[in-house]
Coordinates of N, CA and C in Angstrom, one line a residue:
X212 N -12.0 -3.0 28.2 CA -10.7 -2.4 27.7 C -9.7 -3.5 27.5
X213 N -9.2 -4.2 28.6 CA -8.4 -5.3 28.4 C -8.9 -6.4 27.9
X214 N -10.3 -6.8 27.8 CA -10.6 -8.0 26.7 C -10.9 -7.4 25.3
X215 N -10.9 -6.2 25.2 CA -10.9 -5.9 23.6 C -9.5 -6.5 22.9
X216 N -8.1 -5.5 24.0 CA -6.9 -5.7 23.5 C -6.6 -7.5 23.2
X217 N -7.3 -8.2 24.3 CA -6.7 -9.3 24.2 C -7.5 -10.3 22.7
X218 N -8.9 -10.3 22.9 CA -9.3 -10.2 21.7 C -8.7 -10.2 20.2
X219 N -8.1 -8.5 19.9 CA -7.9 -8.8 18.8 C -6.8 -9.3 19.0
X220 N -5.8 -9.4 20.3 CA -4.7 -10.2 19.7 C -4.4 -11.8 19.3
X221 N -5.7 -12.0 20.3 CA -6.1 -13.7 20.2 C -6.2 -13.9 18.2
X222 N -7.0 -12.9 17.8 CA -7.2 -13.1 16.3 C -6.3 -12.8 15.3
X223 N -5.5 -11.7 15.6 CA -4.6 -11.8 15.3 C -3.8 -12.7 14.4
X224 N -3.5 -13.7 15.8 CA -2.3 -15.2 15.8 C -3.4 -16.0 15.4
X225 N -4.2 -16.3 15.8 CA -5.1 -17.1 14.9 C -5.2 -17.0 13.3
X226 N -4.8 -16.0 13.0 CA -5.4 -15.7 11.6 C -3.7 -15.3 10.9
X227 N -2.3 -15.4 11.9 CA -1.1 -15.7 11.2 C -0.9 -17.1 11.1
X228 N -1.4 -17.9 12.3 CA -1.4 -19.4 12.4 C -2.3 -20.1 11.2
X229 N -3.6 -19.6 10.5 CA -3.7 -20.1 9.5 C -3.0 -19.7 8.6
X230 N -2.7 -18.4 7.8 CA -1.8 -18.4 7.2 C -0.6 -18.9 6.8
X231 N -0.3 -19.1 8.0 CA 1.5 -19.9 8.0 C 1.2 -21.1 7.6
X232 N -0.1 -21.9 8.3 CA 0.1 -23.6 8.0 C -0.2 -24.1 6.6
X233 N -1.7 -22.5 5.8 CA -1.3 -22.8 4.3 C -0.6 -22.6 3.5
X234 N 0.4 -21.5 3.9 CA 1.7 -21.3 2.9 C 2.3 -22.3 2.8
X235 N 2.8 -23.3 4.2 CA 3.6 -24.3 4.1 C 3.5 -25.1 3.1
X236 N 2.0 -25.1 3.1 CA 1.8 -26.1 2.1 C 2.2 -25.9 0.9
X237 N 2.7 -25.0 0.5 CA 2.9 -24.0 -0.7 C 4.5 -24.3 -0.8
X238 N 5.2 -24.4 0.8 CA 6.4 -24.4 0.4 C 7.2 -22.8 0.2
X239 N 6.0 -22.1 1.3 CA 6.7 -21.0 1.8 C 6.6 -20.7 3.1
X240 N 7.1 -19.7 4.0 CA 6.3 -19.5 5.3 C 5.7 -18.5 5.6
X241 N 5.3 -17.8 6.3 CA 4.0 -16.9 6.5 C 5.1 -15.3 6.6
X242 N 6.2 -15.2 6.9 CA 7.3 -14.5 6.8 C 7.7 -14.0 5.5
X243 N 7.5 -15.2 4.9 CA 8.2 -15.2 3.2 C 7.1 -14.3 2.9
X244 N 6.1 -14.8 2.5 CA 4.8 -14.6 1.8 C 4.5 -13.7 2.0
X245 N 4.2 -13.0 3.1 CA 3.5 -11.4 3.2 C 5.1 -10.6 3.0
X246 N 6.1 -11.0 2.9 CA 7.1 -10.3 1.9 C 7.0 -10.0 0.8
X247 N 6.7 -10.9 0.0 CA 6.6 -11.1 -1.0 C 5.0 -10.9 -1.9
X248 N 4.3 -10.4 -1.1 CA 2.6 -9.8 -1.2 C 3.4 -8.1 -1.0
X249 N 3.8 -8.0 -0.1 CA 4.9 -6.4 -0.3 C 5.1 -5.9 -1.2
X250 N 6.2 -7.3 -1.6 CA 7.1 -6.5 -2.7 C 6.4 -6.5 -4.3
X251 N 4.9 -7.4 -4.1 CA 4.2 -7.0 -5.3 C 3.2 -6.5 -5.7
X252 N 3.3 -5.9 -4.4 CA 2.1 -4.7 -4.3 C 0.8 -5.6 -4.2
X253 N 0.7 -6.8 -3.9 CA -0.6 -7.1 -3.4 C -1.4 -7.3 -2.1
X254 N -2.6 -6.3 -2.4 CA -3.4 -6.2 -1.2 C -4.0 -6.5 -0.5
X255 N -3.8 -7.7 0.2 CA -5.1 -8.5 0.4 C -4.3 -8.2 2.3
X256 N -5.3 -8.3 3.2 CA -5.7 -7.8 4.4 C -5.3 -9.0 5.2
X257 N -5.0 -9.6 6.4 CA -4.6 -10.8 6.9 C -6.0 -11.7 7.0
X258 N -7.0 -11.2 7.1 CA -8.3 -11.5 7.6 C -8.7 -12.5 6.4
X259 N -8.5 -11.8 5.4 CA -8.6 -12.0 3.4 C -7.7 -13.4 3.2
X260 N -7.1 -13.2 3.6 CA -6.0 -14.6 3.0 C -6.0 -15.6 4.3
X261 N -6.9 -15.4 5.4 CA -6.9 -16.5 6.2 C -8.3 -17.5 5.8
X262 N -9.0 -16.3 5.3 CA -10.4 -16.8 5.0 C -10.4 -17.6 3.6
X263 N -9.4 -16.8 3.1 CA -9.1 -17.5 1.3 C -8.6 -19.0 1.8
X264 N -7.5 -18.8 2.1 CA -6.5 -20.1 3.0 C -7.8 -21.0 3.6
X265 N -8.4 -20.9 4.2 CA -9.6 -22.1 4.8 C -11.1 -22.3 3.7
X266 N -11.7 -21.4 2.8 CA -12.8 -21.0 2.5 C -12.6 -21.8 1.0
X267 N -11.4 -21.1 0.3 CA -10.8 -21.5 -0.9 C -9.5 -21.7 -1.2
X268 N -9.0 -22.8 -1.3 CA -7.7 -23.3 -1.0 C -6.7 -23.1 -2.3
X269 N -8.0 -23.5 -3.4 CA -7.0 -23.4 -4.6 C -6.6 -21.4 -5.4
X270 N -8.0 -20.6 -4.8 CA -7.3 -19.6 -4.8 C -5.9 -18.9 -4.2
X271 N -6.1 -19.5 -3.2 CA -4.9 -19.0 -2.2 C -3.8 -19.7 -2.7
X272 N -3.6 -20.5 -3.1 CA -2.9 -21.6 -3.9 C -2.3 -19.9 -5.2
X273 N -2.8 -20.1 -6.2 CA -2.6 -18.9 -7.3 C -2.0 -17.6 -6.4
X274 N -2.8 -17.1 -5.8 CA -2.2 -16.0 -5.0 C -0.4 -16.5 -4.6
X275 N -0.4 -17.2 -4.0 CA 1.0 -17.4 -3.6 C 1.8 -17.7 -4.6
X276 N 1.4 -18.4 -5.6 CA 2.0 -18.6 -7.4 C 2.6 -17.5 -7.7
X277 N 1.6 -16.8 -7.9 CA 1.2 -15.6 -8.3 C 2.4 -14.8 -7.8
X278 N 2.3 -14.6 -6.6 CA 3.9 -13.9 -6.0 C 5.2 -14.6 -5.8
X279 N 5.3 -15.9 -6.1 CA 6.7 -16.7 -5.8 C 7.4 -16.2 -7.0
X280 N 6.4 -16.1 -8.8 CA 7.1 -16.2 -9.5 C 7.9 -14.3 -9.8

């Protein structure tokens, strides 16, 4: 029970902690960005853009382009 909860919360932060350190690089913060994935109606899942963020950099790269502009 309590290592499920703690679990996903461990992944959670793990997977806002990548996000944030690749936004930065972008020159946004992980606050901004999934604002801004909101306000453009884009769907991508936390899990999706941590894996993009480590897996493929330059797509995640466009994605965030993609919503700044």
């Amino acid at each position: 029970h309590y290592d499920l909860y703690a679990h996903s919360t461990n992944m959670k932060k793990t997977l806002t902690t990548r996000i944030n350190n690749a936004a930065r690089l972008e020159g946004v913060n992980y606050s901004s960005l999934i604002n801004m994935l909101y306000k453009g109606r884009v769907r991508l899942n936390r899990k999706v853009l941590s894996n993009l963020a480590i897996s493929n950099p330059q797509v995640f790269k466009n994605v965030v382009s993609a919503v700044k502009n």
